[in-house]
PDB file of C-alpha atoms in Angstrom:
ATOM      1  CA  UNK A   1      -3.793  22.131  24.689  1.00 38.00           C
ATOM      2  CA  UNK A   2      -0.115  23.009  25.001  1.00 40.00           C
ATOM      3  CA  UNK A   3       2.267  22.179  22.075  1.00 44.00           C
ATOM      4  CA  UNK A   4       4.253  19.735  24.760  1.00 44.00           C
ATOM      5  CA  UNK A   5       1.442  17.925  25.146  1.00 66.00           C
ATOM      6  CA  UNK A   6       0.820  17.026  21.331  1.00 81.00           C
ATOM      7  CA  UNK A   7       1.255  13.461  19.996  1.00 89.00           C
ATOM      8  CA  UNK A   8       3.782  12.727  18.057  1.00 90.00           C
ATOM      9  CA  UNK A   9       3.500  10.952  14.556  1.00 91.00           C
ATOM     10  CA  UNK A  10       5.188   7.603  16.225  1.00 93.00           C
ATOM     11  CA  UNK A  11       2.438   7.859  18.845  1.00 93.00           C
ATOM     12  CA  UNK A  12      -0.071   8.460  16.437  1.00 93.00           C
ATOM     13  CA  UNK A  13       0.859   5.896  14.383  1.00 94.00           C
ATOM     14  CA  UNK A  14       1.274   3.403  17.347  1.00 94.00           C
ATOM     15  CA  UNK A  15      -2.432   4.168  18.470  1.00 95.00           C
ATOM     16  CA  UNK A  16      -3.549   3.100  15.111  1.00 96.00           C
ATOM     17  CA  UNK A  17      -0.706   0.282  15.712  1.00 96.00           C
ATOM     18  CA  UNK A  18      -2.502  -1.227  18.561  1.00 95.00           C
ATOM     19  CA  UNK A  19      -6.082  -0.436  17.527  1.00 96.00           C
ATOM     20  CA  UNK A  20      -5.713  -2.777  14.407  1.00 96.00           C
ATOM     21  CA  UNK A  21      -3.581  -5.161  16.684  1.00 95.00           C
ATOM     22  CA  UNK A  22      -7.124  -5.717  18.348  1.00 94.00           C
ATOM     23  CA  UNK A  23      -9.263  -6.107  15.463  1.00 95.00           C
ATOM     24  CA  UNK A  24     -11.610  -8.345  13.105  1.00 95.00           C
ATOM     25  CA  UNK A  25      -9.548  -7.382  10.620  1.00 97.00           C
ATOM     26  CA  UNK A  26      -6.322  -8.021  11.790  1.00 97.00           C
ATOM     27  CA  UNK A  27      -8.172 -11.622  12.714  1.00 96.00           C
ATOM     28  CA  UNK A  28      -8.964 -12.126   9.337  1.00 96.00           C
ATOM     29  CA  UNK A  29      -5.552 -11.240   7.252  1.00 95.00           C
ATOM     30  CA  UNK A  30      -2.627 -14.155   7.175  1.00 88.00           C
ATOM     31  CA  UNK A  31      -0.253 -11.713   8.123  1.00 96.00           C
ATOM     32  CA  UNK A  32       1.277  -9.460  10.792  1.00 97.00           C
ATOM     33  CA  UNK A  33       0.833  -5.270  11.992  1.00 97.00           C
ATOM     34  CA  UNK A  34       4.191  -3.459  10.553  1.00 97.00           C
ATOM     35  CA  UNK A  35       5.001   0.452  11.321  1.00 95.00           C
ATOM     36  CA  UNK A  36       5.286   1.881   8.140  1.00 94.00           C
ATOM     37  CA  UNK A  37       9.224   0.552   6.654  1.00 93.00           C
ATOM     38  CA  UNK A  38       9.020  -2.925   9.106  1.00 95.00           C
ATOM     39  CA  UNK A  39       7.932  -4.826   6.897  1.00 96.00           C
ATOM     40  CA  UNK A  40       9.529  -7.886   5.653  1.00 95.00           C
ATOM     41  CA  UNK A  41      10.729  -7.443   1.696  1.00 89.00           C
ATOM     42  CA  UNK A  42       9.802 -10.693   1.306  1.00 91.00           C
ATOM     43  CA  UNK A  43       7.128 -11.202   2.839  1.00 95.00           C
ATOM     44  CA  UNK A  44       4.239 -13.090   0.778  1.00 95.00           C
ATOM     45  CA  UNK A  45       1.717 -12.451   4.065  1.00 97.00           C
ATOM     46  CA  UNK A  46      -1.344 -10.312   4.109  1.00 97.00           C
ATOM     47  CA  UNK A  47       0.731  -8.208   5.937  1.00 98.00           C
ATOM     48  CA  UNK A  48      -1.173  -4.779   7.523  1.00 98.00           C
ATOM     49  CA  UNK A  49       1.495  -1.983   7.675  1.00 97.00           C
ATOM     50  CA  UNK A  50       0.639   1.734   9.302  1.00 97.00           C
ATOM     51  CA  UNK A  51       2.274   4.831   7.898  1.00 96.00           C
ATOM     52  CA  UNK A  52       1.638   7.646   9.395  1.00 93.00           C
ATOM     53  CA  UNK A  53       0.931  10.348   6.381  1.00 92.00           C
ATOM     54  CA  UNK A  54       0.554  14.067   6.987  1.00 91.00           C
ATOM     55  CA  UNK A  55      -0.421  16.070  10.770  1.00 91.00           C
ATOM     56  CA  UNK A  56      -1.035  19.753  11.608  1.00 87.00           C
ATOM     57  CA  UNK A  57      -0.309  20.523  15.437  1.00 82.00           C
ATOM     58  CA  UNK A  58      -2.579  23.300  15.555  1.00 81.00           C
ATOM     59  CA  UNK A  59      -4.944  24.081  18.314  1.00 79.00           C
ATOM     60  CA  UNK A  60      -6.632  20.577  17.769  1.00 84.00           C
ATOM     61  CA  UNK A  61      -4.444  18.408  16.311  1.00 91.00           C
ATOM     62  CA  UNK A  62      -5.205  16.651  12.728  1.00 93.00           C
ATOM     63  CA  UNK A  63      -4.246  14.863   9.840  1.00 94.00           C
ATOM     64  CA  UNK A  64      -4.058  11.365   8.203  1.00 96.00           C
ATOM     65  CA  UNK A  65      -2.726   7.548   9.196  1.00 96.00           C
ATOM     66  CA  UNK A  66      -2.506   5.164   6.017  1.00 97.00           C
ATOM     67  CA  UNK A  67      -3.260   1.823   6.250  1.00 98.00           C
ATOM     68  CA  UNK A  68      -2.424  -0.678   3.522  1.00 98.00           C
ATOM     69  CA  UNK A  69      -3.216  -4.599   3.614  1.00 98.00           C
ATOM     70  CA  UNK A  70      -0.988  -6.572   1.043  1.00 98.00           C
ATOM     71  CA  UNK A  71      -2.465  -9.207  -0.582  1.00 98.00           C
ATOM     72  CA  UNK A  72      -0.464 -11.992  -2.631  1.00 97.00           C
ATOM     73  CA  UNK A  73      -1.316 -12.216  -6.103  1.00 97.00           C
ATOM     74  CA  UNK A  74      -1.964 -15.701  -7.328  1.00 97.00           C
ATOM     75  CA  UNK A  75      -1.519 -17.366 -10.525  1.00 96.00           C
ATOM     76  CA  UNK A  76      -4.281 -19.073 -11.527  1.00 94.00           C
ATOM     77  CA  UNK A  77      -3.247 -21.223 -14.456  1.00 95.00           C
ATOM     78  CA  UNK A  78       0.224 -22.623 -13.172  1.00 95.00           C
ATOM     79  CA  UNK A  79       1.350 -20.662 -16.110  1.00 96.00           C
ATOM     80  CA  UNK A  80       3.347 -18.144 -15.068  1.00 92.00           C
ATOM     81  CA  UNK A  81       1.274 -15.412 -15.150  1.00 93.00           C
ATOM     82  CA  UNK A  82       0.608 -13.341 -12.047  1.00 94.00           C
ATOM     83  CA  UNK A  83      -3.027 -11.319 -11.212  1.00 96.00           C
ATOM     84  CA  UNK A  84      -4.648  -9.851  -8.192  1.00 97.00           C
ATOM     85  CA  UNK A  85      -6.643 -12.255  -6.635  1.00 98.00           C
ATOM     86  CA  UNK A  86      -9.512 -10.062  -7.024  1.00 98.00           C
ATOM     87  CA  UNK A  87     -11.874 -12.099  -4.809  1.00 98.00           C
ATOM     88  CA  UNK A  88      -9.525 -11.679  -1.828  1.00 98.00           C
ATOM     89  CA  UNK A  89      -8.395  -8.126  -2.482  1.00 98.00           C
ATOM     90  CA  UNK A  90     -12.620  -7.324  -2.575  1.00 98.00           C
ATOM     91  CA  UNK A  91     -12.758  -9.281   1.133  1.00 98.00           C
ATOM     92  CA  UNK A  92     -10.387  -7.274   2.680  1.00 98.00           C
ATOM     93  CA  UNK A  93     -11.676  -4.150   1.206  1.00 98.00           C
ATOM     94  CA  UNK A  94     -15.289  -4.996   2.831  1.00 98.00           C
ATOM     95  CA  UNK A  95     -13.209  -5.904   6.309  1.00 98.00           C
ATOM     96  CA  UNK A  96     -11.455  -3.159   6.153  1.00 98.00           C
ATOM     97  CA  UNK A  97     -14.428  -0.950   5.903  1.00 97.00           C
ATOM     98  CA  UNK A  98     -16.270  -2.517   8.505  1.00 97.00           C
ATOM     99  CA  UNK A  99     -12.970  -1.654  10.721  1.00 97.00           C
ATOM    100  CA  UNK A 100     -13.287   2.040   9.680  1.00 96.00           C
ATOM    101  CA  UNK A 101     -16.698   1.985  10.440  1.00 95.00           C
ATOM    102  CA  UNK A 102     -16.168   0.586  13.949  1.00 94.00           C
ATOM    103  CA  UNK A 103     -13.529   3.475  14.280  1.00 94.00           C
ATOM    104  CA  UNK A 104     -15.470   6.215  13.364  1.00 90.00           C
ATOM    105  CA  UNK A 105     -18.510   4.820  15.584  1.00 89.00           C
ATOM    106  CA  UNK A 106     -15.673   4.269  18.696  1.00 82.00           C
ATOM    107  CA  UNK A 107     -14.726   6.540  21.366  1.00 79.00           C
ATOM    108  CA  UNK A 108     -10.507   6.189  20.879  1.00 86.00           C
ATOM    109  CA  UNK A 109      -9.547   9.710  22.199  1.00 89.00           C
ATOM    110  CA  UNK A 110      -9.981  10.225  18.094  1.00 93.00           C
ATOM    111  CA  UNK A 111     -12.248  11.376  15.995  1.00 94.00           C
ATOM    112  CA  UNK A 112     -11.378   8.891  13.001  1.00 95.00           C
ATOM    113  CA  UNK A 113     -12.822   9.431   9.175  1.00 95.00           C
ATOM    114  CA  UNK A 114     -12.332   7.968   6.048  1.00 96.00           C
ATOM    115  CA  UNK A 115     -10.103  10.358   3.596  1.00 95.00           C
ATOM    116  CA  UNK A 116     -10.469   8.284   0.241  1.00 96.00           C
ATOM    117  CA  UNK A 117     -12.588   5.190  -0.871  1.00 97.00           C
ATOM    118  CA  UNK A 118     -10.850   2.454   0.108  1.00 98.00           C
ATOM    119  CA  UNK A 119      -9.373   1.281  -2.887  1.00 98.00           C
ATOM    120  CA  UNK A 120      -6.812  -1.575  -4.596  1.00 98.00           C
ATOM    121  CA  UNK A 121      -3.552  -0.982  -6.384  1.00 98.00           C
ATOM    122  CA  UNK A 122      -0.729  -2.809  -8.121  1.00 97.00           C
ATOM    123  CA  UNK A 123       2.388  -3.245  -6.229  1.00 93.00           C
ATOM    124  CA  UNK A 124       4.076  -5.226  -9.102  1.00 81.00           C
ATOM    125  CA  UNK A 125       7.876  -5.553  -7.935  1.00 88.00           C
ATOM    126  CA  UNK A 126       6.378  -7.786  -5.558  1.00 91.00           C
ATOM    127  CA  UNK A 127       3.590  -9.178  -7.487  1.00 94.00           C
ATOM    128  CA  UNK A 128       0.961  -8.065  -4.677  1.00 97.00           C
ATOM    129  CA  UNK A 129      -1.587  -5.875  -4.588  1.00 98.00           C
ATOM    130  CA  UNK A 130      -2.547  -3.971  -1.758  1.00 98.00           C
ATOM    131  CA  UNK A 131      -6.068  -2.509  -0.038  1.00 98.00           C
ATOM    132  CA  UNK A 132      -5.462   1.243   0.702  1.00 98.00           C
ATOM    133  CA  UNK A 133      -7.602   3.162   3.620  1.00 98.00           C
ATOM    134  CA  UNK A 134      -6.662   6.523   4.259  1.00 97.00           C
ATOM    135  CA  UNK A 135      -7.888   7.372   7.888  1.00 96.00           C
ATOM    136  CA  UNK A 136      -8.453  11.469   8.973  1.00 95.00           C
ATOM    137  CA  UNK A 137      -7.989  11.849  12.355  1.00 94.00           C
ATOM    138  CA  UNK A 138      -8.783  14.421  14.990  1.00 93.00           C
ATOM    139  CA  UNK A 139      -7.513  14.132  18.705  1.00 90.00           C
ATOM    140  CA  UNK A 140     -10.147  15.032  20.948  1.00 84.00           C
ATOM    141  CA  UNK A 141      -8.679  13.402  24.307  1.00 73.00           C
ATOM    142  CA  UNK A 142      -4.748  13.098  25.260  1.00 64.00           C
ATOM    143  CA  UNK A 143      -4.327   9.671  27.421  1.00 55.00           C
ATOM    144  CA  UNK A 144      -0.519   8.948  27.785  1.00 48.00           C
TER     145      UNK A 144
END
């Protein structure tokens, strides 16, 4: 492999792009695919957005593509008070491991793997919460 004929993070990033585009998981979520900073600020969707994270172009190119699904929070009581909606936040983590799973099982030019549990965190500016996967890839085919 020649360093001119390394991916880029945008094409990296739009692989991934496209790949949830196509999925059950996409399917499944009220919201739209983002690039990493496209995202609406006020956007109360389950909104998927791809960031690309970290890449080494060495002789086989690596690194990581971060994938987080924002969920709402509700508030349960009409009271004021905002929370995860927990039973939500634990249906998109189980859909968004049976999409890793289907990645790592795929043939995608990639070599995909998870790099954390996927995992739920507090985004409280916007009173959301969002599902975090963290997604190791290797290239193992260049298709332009």
């Amino acid at each position: 492999m020649t360093e001119t004929m390394a991916k880029t993070s945008r094409q990296i990033q739009g692989d991934i792009y496209r790949l949830l585009r196509e999925s059950s998981l996409y399917m499944q979520t009220g919201g739209e695919v983002y690039r990493s900073g496209l995202r609406p600020r006020d956007s109360r969707q389950e909104d998927i957005v791809v960031a690309f994270t970290a890449g080494i172009p060495d002789q086989v190119q690596t690194g990581v593509v971060t994938v987080n699904i924002y969920v709402p929070d509700i508030d349960p009581y009409d009271n004021g008070v905002w929370v995860e909606d927990a039973e939500r936040t634990e249906q998109i983590e189980l859909l968004a491991q049976q999409w890793a799973d289907g990645l790592m099982s795929g043939s995608y030019g990639y070599d995909f793997s998870l790099r954390q549990t996927i995992s739920t965190y507090e985004e409280a500016d916007t009173r959301q919460h969002f599902v975090s996967v963290r997604i190791g890839y290797r290239i193992t085919e260049l298709n332009e």
